[in-house]
Coordinates of C-alpha atoms and ligand atoms in Angstrom, one line a residue:
X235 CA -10.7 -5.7 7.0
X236 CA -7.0 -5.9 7.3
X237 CA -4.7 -4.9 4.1
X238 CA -2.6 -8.0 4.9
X239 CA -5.6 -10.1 3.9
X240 CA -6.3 -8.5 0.3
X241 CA -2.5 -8.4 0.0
X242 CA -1.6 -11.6 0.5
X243 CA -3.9 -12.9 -2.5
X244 CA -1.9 -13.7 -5.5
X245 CA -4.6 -12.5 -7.6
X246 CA -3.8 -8.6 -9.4
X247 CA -5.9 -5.9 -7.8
X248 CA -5.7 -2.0 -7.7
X249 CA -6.5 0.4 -5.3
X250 CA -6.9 4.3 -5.2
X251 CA -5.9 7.3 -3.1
X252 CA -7.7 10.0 -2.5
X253 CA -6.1 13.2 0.0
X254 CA -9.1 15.6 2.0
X255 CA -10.2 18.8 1.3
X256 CA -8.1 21.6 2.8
X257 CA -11.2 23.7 3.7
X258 CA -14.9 22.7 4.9
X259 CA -16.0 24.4 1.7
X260 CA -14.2 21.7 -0.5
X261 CA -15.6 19.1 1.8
X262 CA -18.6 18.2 -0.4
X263 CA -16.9 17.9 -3.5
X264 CA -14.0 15.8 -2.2
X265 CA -17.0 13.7 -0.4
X266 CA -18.9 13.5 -4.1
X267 CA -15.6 12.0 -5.7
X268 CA -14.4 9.7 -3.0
X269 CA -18.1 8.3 -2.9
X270 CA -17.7 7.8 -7.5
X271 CA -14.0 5.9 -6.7
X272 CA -15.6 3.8 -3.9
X273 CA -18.6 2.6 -6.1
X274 CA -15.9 1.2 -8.6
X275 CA -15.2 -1.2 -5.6
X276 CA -11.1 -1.4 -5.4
X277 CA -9.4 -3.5 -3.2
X278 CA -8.9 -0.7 -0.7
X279 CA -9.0 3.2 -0.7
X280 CA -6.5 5.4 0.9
X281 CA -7.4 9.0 2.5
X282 CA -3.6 10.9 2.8
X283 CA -2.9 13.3 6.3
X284 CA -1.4 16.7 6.0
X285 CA 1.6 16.8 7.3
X286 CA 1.4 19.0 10.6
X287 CA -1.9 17.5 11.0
X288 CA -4.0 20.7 9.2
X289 CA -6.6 18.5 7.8
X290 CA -6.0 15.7 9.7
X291 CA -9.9 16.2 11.1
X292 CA -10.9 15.6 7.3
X293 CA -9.1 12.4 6.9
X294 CA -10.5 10.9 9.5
X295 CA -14.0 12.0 8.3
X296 CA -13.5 10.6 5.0
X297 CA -12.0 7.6 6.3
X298 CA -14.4 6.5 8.5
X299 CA -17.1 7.4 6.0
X300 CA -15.3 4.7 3.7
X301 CA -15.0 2.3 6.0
X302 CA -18.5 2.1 7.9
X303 CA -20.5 3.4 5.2
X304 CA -19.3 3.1 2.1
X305 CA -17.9 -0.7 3.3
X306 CA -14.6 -0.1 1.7
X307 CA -11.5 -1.4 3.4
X308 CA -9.6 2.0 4.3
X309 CA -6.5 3.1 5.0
X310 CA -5.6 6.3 7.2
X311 CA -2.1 7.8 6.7
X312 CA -1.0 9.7 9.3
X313 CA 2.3 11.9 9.9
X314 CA 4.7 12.3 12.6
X315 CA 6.7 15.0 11.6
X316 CA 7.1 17.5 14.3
X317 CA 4.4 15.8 16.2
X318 CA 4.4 15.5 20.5
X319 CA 3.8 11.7 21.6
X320 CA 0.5 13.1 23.5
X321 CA -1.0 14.8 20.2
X322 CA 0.1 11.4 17.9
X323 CA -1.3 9.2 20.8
X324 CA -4.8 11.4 20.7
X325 CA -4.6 10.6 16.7
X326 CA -4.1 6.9 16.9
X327 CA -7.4 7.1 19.6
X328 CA -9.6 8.7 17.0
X329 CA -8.4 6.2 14.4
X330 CA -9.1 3.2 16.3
X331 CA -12.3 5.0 17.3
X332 CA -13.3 5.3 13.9
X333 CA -13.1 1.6 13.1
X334 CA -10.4 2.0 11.1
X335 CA -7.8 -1.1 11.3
X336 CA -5.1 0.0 8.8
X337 CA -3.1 3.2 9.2
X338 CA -0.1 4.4 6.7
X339 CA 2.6 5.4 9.3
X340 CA 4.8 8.5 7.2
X341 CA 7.1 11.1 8.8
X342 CA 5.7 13.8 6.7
X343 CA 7.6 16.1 4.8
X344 CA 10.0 18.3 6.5
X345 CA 9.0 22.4 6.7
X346 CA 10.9 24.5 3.9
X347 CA 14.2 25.8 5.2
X348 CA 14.8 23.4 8.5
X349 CA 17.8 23.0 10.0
X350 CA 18.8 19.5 11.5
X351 CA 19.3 21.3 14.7
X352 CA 15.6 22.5 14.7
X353 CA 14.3 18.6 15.1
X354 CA 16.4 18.0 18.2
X355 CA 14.4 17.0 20.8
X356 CA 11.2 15.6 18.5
X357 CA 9.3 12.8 20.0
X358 CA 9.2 11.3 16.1
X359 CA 12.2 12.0 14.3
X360 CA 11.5 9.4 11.4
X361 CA 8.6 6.8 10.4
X362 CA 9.5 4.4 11.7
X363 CA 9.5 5.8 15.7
X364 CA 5.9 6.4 14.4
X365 CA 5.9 2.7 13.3
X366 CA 7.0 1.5 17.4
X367 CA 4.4 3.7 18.9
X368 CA 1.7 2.2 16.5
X369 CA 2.9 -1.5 17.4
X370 CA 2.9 -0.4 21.0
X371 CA -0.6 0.6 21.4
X372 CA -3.0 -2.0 21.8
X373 CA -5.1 -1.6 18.8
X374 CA -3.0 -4.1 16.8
X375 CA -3.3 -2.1 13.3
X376 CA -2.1 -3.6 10.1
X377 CA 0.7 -1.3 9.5
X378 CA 2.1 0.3 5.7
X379 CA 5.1 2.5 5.4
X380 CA 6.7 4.4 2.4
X381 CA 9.5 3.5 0.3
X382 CA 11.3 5.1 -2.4
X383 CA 12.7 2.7 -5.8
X384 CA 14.4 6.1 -6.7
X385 CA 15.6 6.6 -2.9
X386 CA 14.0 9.1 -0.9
X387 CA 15.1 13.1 -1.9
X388 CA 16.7 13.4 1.4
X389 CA 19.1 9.9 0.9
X390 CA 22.5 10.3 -0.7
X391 CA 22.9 6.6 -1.2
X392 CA 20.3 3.6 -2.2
X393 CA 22.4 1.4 0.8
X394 CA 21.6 3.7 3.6
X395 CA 17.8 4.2 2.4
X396 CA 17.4 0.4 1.9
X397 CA 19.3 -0.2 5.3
X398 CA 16.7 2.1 7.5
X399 CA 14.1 0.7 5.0
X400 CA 14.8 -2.3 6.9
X401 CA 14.6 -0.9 10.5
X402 CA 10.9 0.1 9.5
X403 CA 9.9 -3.1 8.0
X404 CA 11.3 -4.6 11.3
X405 CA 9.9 -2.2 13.3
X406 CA 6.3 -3.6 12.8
X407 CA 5.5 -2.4 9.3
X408 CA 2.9 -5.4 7.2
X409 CA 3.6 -4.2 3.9
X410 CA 5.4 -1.4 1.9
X411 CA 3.8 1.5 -0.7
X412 CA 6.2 2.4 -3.2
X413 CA 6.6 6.4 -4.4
X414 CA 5.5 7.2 -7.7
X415 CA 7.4 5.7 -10.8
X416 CA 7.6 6.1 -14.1
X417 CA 10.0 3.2 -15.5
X418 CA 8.7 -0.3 -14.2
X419 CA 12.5 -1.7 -14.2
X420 CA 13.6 0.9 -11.3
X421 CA 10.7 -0.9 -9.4
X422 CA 12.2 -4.7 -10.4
X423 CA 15.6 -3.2 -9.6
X424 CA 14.9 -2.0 -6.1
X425 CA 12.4 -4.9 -5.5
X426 CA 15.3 -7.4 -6.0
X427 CA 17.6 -5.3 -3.6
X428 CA 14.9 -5.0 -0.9
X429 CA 14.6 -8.2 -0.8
X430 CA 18.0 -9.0 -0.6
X431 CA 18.4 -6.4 2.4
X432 CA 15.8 -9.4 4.0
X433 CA 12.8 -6.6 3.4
X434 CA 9.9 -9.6 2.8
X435 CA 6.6 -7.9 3.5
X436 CA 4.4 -7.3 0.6
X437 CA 5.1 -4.4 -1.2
X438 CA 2.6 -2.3 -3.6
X439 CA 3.3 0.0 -6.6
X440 CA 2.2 3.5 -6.1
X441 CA 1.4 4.5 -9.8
X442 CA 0.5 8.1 -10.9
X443 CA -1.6 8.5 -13.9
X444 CA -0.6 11.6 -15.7
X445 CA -3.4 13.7 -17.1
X446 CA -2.4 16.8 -17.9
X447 CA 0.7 18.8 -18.7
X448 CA 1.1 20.7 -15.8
X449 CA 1.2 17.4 -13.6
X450 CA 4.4 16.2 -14.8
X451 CA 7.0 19.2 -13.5
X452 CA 5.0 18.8 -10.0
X453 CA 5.2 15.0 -9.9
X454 CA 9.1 15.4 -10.8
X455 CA 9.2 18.1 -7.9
X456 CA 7.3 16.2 -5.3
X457 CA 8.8 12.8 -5.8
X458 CA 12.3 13.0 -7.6
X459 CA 11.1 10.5 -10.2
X460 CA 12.8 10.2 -13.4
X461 CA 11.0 10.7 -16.3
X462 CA 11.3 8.3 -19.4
X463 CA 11.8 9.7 -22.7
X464 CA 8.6 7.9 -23.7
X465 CA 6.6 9.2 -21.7
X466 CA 8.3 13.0 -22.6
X467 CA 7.6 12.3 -26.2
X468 CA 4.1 11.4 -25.0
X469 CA 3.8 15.1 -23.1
X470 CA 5.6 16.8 -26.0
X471 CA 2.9 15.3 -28.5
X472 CA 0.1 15.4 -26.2
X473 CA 0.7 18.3 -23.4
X474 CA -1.0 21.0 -25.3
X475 CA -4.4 19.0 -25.8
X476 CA -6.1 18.7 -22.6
X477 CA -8.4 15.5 -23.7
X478 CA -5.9 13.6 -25.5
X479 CA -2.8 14.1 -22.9
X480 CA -5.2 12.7 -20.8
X481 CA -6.1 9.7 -22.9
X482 CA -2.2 9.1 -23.3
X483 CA -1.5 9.7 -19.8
X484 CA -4.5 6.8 -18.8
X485 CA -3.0 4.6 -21.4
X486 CA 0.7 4.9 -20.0
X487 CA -0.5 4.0 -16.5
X488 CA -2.6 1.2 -17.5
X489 CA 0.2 -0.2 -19.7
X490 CA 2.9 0.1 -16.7
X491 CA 0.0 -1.4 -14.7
X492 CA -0.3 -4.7 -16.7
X493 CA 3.6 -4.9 -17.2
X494 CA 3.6 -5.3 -13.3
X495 CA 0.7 -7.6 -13.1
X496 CA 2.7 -9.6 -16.3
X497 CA 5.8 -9.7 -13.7
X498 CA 4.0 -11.2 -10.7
X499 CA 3.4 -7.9 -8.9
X500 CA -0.2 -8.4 -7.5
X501 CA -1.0 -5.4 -6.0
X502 CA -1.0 -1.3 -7.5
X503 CA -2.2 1.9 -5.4
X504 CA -3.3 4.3 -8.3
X505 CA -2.8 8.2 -7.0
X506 CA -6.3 8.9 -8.6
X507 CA -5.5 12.2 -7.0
X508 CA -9.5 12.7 -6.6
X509 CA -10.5 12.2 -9.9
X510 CA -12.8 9.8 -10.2
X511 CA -13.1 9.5 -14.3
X512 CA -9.2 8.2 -14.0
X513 CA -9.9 6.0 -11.2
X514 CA -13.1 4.8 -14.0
X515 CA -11.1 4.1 -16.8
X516 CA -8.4 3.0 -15.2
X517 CA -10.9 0.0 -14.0
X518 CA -12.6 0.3 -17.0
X519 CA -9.2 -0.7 -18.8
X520 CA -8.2 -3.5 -16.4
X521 CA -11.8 -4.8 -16.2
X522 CA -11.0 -8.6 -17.6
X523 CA -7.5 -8.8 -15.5
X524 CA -9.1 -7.7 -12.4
X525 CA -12.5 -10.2 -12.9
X526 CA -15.0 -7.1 -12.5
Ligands
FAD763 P1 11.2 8.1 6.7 O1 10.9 6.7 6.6 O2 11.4 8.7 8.1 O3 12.4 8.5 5.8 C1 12.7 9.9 5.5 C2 14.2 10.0 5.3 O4 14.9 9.7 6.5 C3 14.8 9.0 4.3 O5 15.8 9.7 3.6 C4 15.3 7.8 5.1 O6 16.4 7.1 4.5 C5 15.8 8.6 6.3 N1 15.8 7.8 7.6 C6 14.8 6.9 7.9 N2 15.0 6.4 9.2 C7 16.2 7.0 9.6 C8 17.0 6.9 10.8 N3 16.6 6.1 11.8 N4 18.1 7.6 10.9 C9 18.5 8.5 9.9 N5 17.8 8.6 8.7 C10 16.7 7.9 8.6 N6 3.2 12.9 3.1 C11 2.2 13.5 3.8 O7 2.4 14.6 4.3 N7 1.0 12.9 3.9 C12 0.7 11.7 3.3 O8 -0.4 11.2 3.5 C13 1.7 11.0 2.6 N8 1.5 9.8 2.0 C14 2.5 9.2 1.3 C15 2.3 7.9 0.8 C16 3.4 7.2 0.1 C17 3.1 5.8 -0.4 C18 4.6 7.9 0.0 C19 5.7 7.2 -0.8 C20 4.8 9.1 0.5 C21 3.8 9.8 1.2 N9 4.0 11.1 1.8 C22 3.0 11.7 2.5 C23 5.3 11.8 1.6 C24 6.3 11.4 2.8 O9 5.7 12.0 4.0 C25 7.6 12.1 2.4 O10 8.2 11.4 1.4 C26 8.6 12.2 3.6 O11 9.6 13.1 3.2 C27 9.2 10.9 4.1 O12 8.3 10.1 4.8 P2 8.7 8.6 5.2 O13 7.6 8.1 6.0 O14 9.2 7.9 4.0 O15 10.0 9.0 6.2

């Protein structure tokens, strides 16, 4: 099934994202918990690719069992960064080969200590050249891209990010995954600019639950999100009790959850970040909302 179809509905639904085992020796237990998240029946799952393309083999594994077996609509990310058109072209073959009919087109993160002058020359410099080559092949995939409500670590102004936000929408992308946030106005803020810009595909919020302490240094690393002073209190009271910061750290995401369900946002990605008690309660909390 295409995301466009599930996205399109005006009625709230959430979906999780699961990333694949860096080693065949984790494959089993990353198999185990994406097989508990898919029996909660979301609206989609997503499998993320390592950028380089390290465990790329496993996301497509885990994809396609999600999709054929586990009848879940699936979405693939793949990466571009540093990628040759022949290698991505190979990729976009095994998806389409796999069944699978949405794919998350990301540049990937760039390697520590690049210089510009080291990606001269790529065949992918950003997403959405990814994006083109997806539209161009003849599988006619229902695309997603990445955007930032905080702007994306490497942007030194909102304008520009929103502005080549807008060359990937128009490049062929169906609808938009926000980065992590932690403050539902930042989304309402850079939703009303986006769509100002003339950004109008559908466009879901990525939320994070935080369940433990050490999560929330890593989070602010890896996406540059700002952290509320509620939800800092909620660490400083919590952090130090593994069972209750979790509790807390459901209960903030379920709570940010409803406030954008409340403001006419239909659709949320959880990061459920393999866990599938999070990805329980979390549906276990919305159960009424989502009809289940
Ligand atoms: P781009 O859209 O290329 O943007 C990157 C930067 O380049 C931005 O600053 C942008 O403003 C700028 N830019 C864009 N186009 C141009 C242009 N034409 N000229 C000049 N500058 C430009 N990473 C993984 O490795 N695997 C995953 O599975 C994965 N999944 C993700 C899912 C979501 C929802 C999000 C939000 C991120 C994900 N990431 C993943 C992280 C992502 O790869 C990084 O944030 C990466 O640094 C940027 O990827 P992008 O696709 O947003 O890049």
């Amino acid at each position: 099934m295409k995301l466009t179809e599930i996205l399109n509905r005006e009625t709230p639904s959430i979906s999780f994202e699961v990333f694949p085992p860096k080693q065949d020796t984790d494959f089993a237990d990353v198999e185990s918990a994406v097989r508990q998240i898919a029996h909660l029946r979301p609206a989609f799952m997503s499998v993320t690719y390592g950028a380089g393309g390290g465990t790329s083999r496993y996301t497509l594994a885990i994809a396609e069992e999600l999709n054929r077996t586990l009848g879940v609509p699936t979405l693939a990310h793949l990466t571009c960064v540093s990628a040759t058109r022949q290698s991505v072209r190979e990729k976009i073959a095994q998806i389409r080969a796999a069944g699978i009919e949405n794919v998350m087109a990301l540049r990937g993160d760039l390697p520590a200590n690049m210089q510009p002058s080291d990606r001269i020359g790529w065949d992918f410099p950003h997403a959405v050249d990814l994006v083109r080559e997806l539209r161009a092949s003849d599988a006619n995939f229902c695309i997603g891209g990445a955007c930032y409500p905080e702007i994306h670590p490497e942007s030194t102004d909102q304008k520009a990010d929103i502005r080549y936000l807008r060359e990937k929408a128009d490049a062929g992308c169906d609808f938009l995954t926000t980065q992590m946030f932690f403050d539902n106005h930042l989304l309402y803020n850079f939703l009303y600019k986006i769509r100002e810009a003339g950004i109008t595909v559908p466009v879901v919020a990525g939320i994070m639950p935080i369940t433990n302490a050490r999560q929330v240094e890593r989070a602010i690393k890896l996406s540059g999100s700002m952290m509320p002073q509620r939800f800092r209190s909620l660490v400083d009271r919590f952090g130090s009790d593994p069972a209750a910061m979790s509790q807390a750290g459901i209960a903030y995401a379920t709570d940010q959850i409803i406030d954008l369900f409340a403001n006419g946002i239909n659709h949320v990605h959880v990061y459920s970040m393999n866990k599938p008690f999070v990805a329980e309660q979390i549906t276990a909390n919305l159960s009424a909302i989502l009809g289940k």
